[in-house]
Amino acid sequence: MTAHSPAGYVAEGFSFTECPRYRDGRLWFVDMHLNRVVSVRADGSDRRTLEVASSPGGIGWLPDGRLLVVLMQERKIVRLEGNEFVVHADLSDVVATTLNDLAVDSTGRCYVGETGFDPHIFFTTAEDIEKVCRAEIVPPATSRIFSIEPDGEYREVASGLAFSNGIVVDETRKYLFVAESFGARLSRFDLGAGGDLSGRKELPFDFAPDGIGMDRWGSVWVSDVFGCAAVRFDAEGSEIERLRFDQLVLACAAGGEHGNQLYLCASPSLDSAECLRLRASRIEVRTIAAPAPHAR
């Protein structure tokens, strides 16, 4: 099912919104090009901003509520202690490029992906973008996922990914999903009790995914950047529905008081200079419902 959703904005005027998360009545996200972590109430009011040292990626929380933020270029995860950020895990010795998205489980263990290479050189022409969406470009390097314990100790738990992007953990079904932007697919891993990933299953589709999120019904929402859409899949990779938008869709997260709101990070451009000039990136919101029984 495909729908073009009516406009609904929670917040706007940003350079490049990414990595949305809903927690305790507030929507959190990052503004990558302005080095900020932002939170607002579900209606967009009471905007609050935290400054970080460099471009932020994925965010999450330890069980006691302390905020974790990926610093992409620094290849570190930092932790908010009081009013300042301290290093939670430093992966700069083992990651040569940048870190990307982050997911934290209920024990405080987190999973972070590396990019492996700069993707923007492949987005210069429409033909190149089409090739990326069809997984026809062989990436110059593969990427990995690392597991980080609550004390900051880390280890590699997955490799061979075609540009690791959005990550979500499904603790009910014991899965970890990761979007592979240059593989045009999700990969689903079995999640072990000690943080190990095994039993990888590739779930292909026809676009290059970015951020992903899971809703209260266990569906995985995947951002189709160049298709300006958010696409809903079941755990086996079958498409359930597709919502279309007017801007590039970078990431998505489900939340709201009743768990039936889908928040989306949208931008008119991927060019950082243009994004900084326009300040037109925004957070959109749509109401979602349980998938039809036959679609699960």
Coordinates of C-alpha atoms in Angstrom, one line a residue:
M1 CA 0.0 0.0 0.0
T2 CA 1.3 3.4 -0.9
A3 CA 0.1 6.7 0.5
H4 CA 1.1 10.3 0.2
S5 CA 0.7 11.6 3.7
P6 CA -0.6 15.1 4.4
A7 CA 1.9 17.6 5.9
G8 CA 2.6 17.5 9.6
Y9 CA 5.7 19.1 11.0
V10 CA 7.0 18.8 14.6
A11 CA 10.0 21.0 14.2
E12 CA 11.8 22.8 11.4
G13 CA 14.7 25.2 10.6
F14 CA 17.6 22.7 11.0
S15 CA 20.6 22.0 8.8
F16 CA 20.4 18.2 8.7
T17 CA 18.2 16.2 11.1
E18 CA 19.1 12.6 11.8
C19 CA 18.8 9.7 14.3
P20 CA 15.4 10.4 15.9
R21 CA 14.5 8.7 19.1
Y22 CA 11.3 9.0 21.2
R23 CA 11.7 8.8 25.0
D24 CA 9.6 9.8 28.0
G25 CA 7.3 12.2 26.1
R26 CA 10.1 13.9 24.1
L27 CA 11.5 13.4 20.6
W28 CA 15.3 13.5 20.4
F29 CA 17.4 13.9 17.2
V30 CA 20.6 15.3 16.1
D31 CA 21.5 18.2 13.8
M32 CA 24.6 16.7 12.2
H33 CA 26.0 19.9 10.5
L34 CA 25.5 22.1 13.5
N35 CA 26.9 19.6 16.1
R36 CA 23.8 19.5 18.2
V37 CA 21.5 17.1 20.0
V38 CA 18.0 18.5 20.1
S39 CA 14.9 17.4 21.9
V40 CA 11.3 18.7 21.8
R41 CA 8.0 17.7 23.2
A42 CA 5.8 15.5 21.0
D43 CA 4.0 18.7 19.8
G44 CA 7.3 20.4 18.9
S45 CA 7.3 22.8 21.9
D46 CA 10.0 23.3 24.6
R47 CA 13.0 22.9 22.3
R48 CA 16.2 22.1 24.1
T49 CA 19.7 21.8 22.6
L50 CA 23.0 20.2 23.7
E51 CA 26.2 21.1 21.9
V52 CA 28.7 18.4 21.1
A53 CA 32.3 18.6 20.0
S54 CA 31.8 17.4 16.4
S55 CA 29.3 15.9 14.0
P56 CA 26.9 13.6 16.0
G57 CA 25.5 10.3 14.8
G58 CA 23.3 7.8 16.7
I59 CA 22.1 8.5 20.2
G60 CA 20.7 6.3 23.0
W61 CA 20.5 5.9 26.8
L62 CA 22.0 3.7 29.4
P63 CA 19.4 2.1 31.8
D64 CA 19.9 4.8 34.4
G65 CA 19.0 7.5 31.8
R66 CA 22.5 8.8 30.9
L67 CA 22.6 9.9 27.3
L68 CA 25.1 8.4 24.8
V69 CA 26.1 10.2 21.5
V70 CA 28.2 8.9 18.6
L71 CA 30.8 11.5 17.5
M72 CA 31.2 10.3 13.9
Q73 CA 34.6 11.7 12.8
E74 CA 36.2 11.3 16.2
R75 CA 35.1 7.6 16.2
K76 CA 34.0 7.9 19.8
I77 CA 30.9 7.4 21.9
V78 CA 30.5 10.1 24.5
R79 CA 28.3 10.0 27.6
L80 CA 26.5 12.9 29.3
E81 CA 27.6 13.2 32.9
G82 CA 25.9 16.2 34.5
N83 CA 26.4 19.1 32.2
E84 CA 29.4 17.7 30.2
F85 CA 30.2 14.9 27.9
V86 CA 32.9 12.3 28.7
V87 CA 34.3 9.5 26.6
H88 CA 32.2 6.3 27.0
A89 CA 34.1 4.3 24.3
D90 CA 37.0 5.3 22.0
L91 CA 37.1 3.2 18.8
S92 CA 39.5 5.5 17.0
D93 CA 42.3 2.8 17.1
V94 CA 40.2 0.3 15.2
V95 CA 38.0 2.4 13.0
A96 CA 39.7 4.4 10.2
T97 CA 36.7 6.1 8.7
T98 CA 33.7 7.2 10.7
L99 CA 31.1 5.7 13.1
N100 CA 27.5 6.0 12.2
D101 CA 24.3 4.9 14.0
L102 CA 23.8 3.4 17.5
A103 CA 21.3 1.1 19.3
V104 CA 21.3 0.5 23.0
D105 CA 19.6 -2.5 24.6
S106 CA 17.9 -2.8 28.1
T107 CA 21.2 -3.9 29.7
G108 CA 23.1 -0.8 28.5
R109 CA 25.0 -2.7 25.9
C110 CA 25.2 -0.8 22.7
Y111 CA 25.8 -1.6 19.0
V112 CA 27.5 0.9 16.7
G113 CA 28.3 0.6 13.0
E114 CA 31.2 2.0 11.0
T115 CA 30.8 3.4 7.5
G116 CA 33.9 2.0 5.9
F117 CA 34.2 4.8 3.3
D118 CA 32.8 8.2 2.2
P119 CA 29.6 7.5 0.3
H120 CA 29.1 11.0 -1.1
I121 CA 31.4 10.4 -4.1
F122 CA 28.8 7.9 -5.4
F123 CA 25.9 10.4 -5.2
T124 CA 27.1 12.9 -7.8
T125 CA 24.8 11.9 -10.7
A126 CA 21.3 10.4 -11.1
E127 CA 22.8 7.4 -12.8
D128 CA 25.1 6.7 -9.8
I129 CA 22.2 7.0 -7.4
E130 CA 20.2 4.5 -9.4
K131 CA 23.1 2.1 -9.3
V132 CA 23.4 2.5 -5.5
C133 CA 19.7 1.8 -5.2
R134 CA 20.1 -1.4 -7.2
A135 CA 23.2 -2.4 -5.3
E136 CA 25.2 -2.3 -8.5
I137 CA 28.1 -0.4 -7.1
V138 CA 30.7 -2.5 -5.3
P139 CA 31.7 -0.5 -2.2
P140 CA 35.5 0.2 -1.9
A141 CA 35.4 -1.2 1.6
T142 CA 33.0 -3.1 3.9
S143 CA 31.9 -2.1 7.3
R144 CA 31.5 -3.7 10.7
I145 CA 29.3 -3.5 13.8
F146 CA 30.8 -3.3 17.3
S147 CA 29.3 -4.2 20.6
I148 CA 30.1 -1.9 23.5
E149 CA 29.6 -3.0 27.1
P150 CA 28.3 -0.6 29.7
D151 CA 31.9 -0.1 31.0
G152 CA 33.0 1.0 27.5
E153 CA 34.8 -2.3 26.6
Y154 CA 34.1 -3.1 22.9
R155 CA 34.6 -5.9 20.3
E156 CA 33.7 -6.6 16.7
V157 CA 30.5 -8.7 16.3
A158 CA 29.7 -8.4 12.6
S159 CA 31.6 -7.6 9.4
G160 CA 31.3 -7.6 5.6
L161 CA 28.4 -5.0 5.6
A162 CA 27.8 -2.8 2.5
F163 CA 27.9 0.5 4.4
S164 CA 26.3 0.0 7.9
N165 CA 23.6 2.5 8.5
G166 CA 20.5 2.5 10.8
I167 CA 20.4 -0.1 13.5
V168 CA 17.5 -1.3 15.7
V169 CA 17.5 -4.0 18.4
D170 CA 14.4 -6.2 18.8
E171 CA 14.8 -7.7 22.3
T172 CA 11.4 -9.5 22.1
R173 CA 12.3 -11.7 19.1
K174 CA 16.1 -11.5 19.8
Y175 CA 17.0 -9.8 16.5
L176 CA 19.3 -6.9 15.4
F177 CA 18.4 -5.2 12.1
V178 CA 20.9 -3.1 10.2
A179 CA 20.4 -1.1 7.0
E180 CA 23.1 -1.6 4.4
S181 CA 22.9 1.5 2.2
F182 CA 25.1 0.1 -0.6
G183 CA 23.6 -3.4 -0.4
A184 CA 20.0 -2.2 -0.9
R185 CA 18.9 -4.4 2.0
L186 CA 18.4 -5.0 5.7
S187 CA 20.4 -7.6 7.4
R188 CA 18.8 -9.4 10.3
F189 CA 21.0 -11.0 12.9
D190 CA 20.1 -13.4 15.7
L191 CA 21.0 -11.6 19.0
G192 CA 22.8 -13.7 21.5
A193 CA 22.6 -13.2 25.3
G194 CA 26.2 -11.9 25.5
G195 CA 25.8 -9.5 22.6
D196 CA 27.0 -11.9 19.9
L197 CA 25.4 -11.6 16.4
S198 CA 24.9 -14.7 14.3
G199 CA 22.6 -16.3 11.7
R200 CA 22.7 -13.3 9.3
K201 CA 19.7 -13.1 6.9
E202 CA 19.7 -10.6 4.1
L203 CA 16.3 -8.9 3.3
P204 CA 16.7 -7.2 -0.1
F205 CA 14.7 -4.4 -1.5
D206 CA 14.9 -1.8 -4.4
F207 CA 16.3 1.3 -2.7
A208 CA 19.3 2.5 -0.7
P209 CA 18.2 2.6 3.0
D210 CA 19.3 5.1 5.6
G211 CA 17.9 5.3 9.2
I212 CA 15.5 2.7 10.5
G213 CA 13.1 2.3 13.4
M214 CA 10.7 -0.2 14.9
D215 CA 7.1 0.4 15.9
R216 CA 5.1 -1.1 18.8
W217 CA 3.8 -3.9 16.4
G218 CA 7.2 -5.1 15.5
S219 CA 7.3 -3.6 12.0
V220 CA 10.6 -2.1 10.8
W221 CA 10.3 1.3 9.2
V222 CA 13.1 2.0 6.7
S223 CA 13.9 5.4 5.2
D224 CA 14.1 5.4 1.4
V225 CA 16.2 8.5 1.0
F226 CA 16.1 9.1 -2.8
G227 CA 12.5 7.8 -3.1
C228 CA 11.4 10.4 -0.5
A229 CA 9.6 7.7 1.4
A230 CA 9.3 5.7 4.6
V231 CA 8.7 2.0 4.0
R232 CA 7.3 -0.5 6.5
F233 CA 8.4 -4.1 6.5
D234 CA 7.7 -7.2 8.6
A235 CA 10.5 -9.1 10.2
E236 CA 10.9 -11.3 7.1
G237 CA 11.4 -8.4 4.8
S238 CA 7.9 -8.2 3.2
E239 CA 6.8 -4.7 2.4
I240 CA 3.6 -3.7 4.2
E241 CA 3.1 0.0 3.3
R242 CA 4.9 3.0 1.9
L243 CA 4.5 6.7 2.9
R244 CA 5.7 9.3 0.5
F245 CA 7.0 12.8 1.3
D246 CA 8.2 16.0 -0.3
Q247 CA 11.8 15.9 0.9
L248 CA 14.5 13.3 1.2
V249 CA 13.7 10.9 4.1
L250 CA 16.8 10.3 6.2
A251 CA 15.6 8.4 9.2
C252 CA 12.5 7.5 11.2
A253 CA 11.4 6.5 14.7
A254 CA 8.0 5.4 16.1
G255 CA 6.7 6.8 19.4
G256 CA 4.2 9.2 20.8
E257 CA 1.9 8.7 23.9
H258 CA 0.2 5.7 22.2
G259 CA 3.1 4.5 20.1
N260 CA 1.2 5.4 16.9
Q261 CA 3.3 8.3 15.7
L262 CA 6.0 8.0 13.1
Y263 CA 8.6 10.7 13.2
L264 CA 10.8 11.4 10.2
C265 CA 13.9 13.4 9.6
A266 CA 13.6 15.1 6.2
S267 CA 16.0 17.3 4.2
P268 CA 15.9 19.0 0.7
S269 CA 19.5 18.1 0.1
L270 CA 22.5 15.9 1.0
D271 CA 25.0 18.6 0.3
S272 CA 26.4 20.0 3.6
A273 CA 27.0 23.6 2.3
E274 CA 23.5 23.8 0.8
C275 CA 22.0 22.3 4.0
L276 CA 23.7 24.9 6.1
R277 CA 22.6 27.7 3.8
L278 CA 18.9 26.6 3.5
R279 CA 18.3 25.4 7.1
A280 CA 15.2 23.6 5.7
S281 CA 15.6 20.2 7.3
R282 CA 12.7 19.3 9.5
I283 CA 11.0 16.7 11.6
E284 CA 7.7 15.4 10.1
V285 CA 5.1 13.2 11.9
R286 CA 2.5 10.8 10.6
T287 CA -0.1 8.7 12.5
I288 CA 0.3 5.0 11.9
A289 CA -1.8 2.0 12.9
A290 CA -1.4 -1.8 13.3
P291 CA -0.7 -3.5 10.0
A292 CA -3.5 -5.5 8.5
P293 CA -3.5 -9.1 9.7
H294 CA -2.6 -10.4 6.3
A295 CA 0.3 -8.0 6.1
R296 CA 2.1 -9.2 9.2

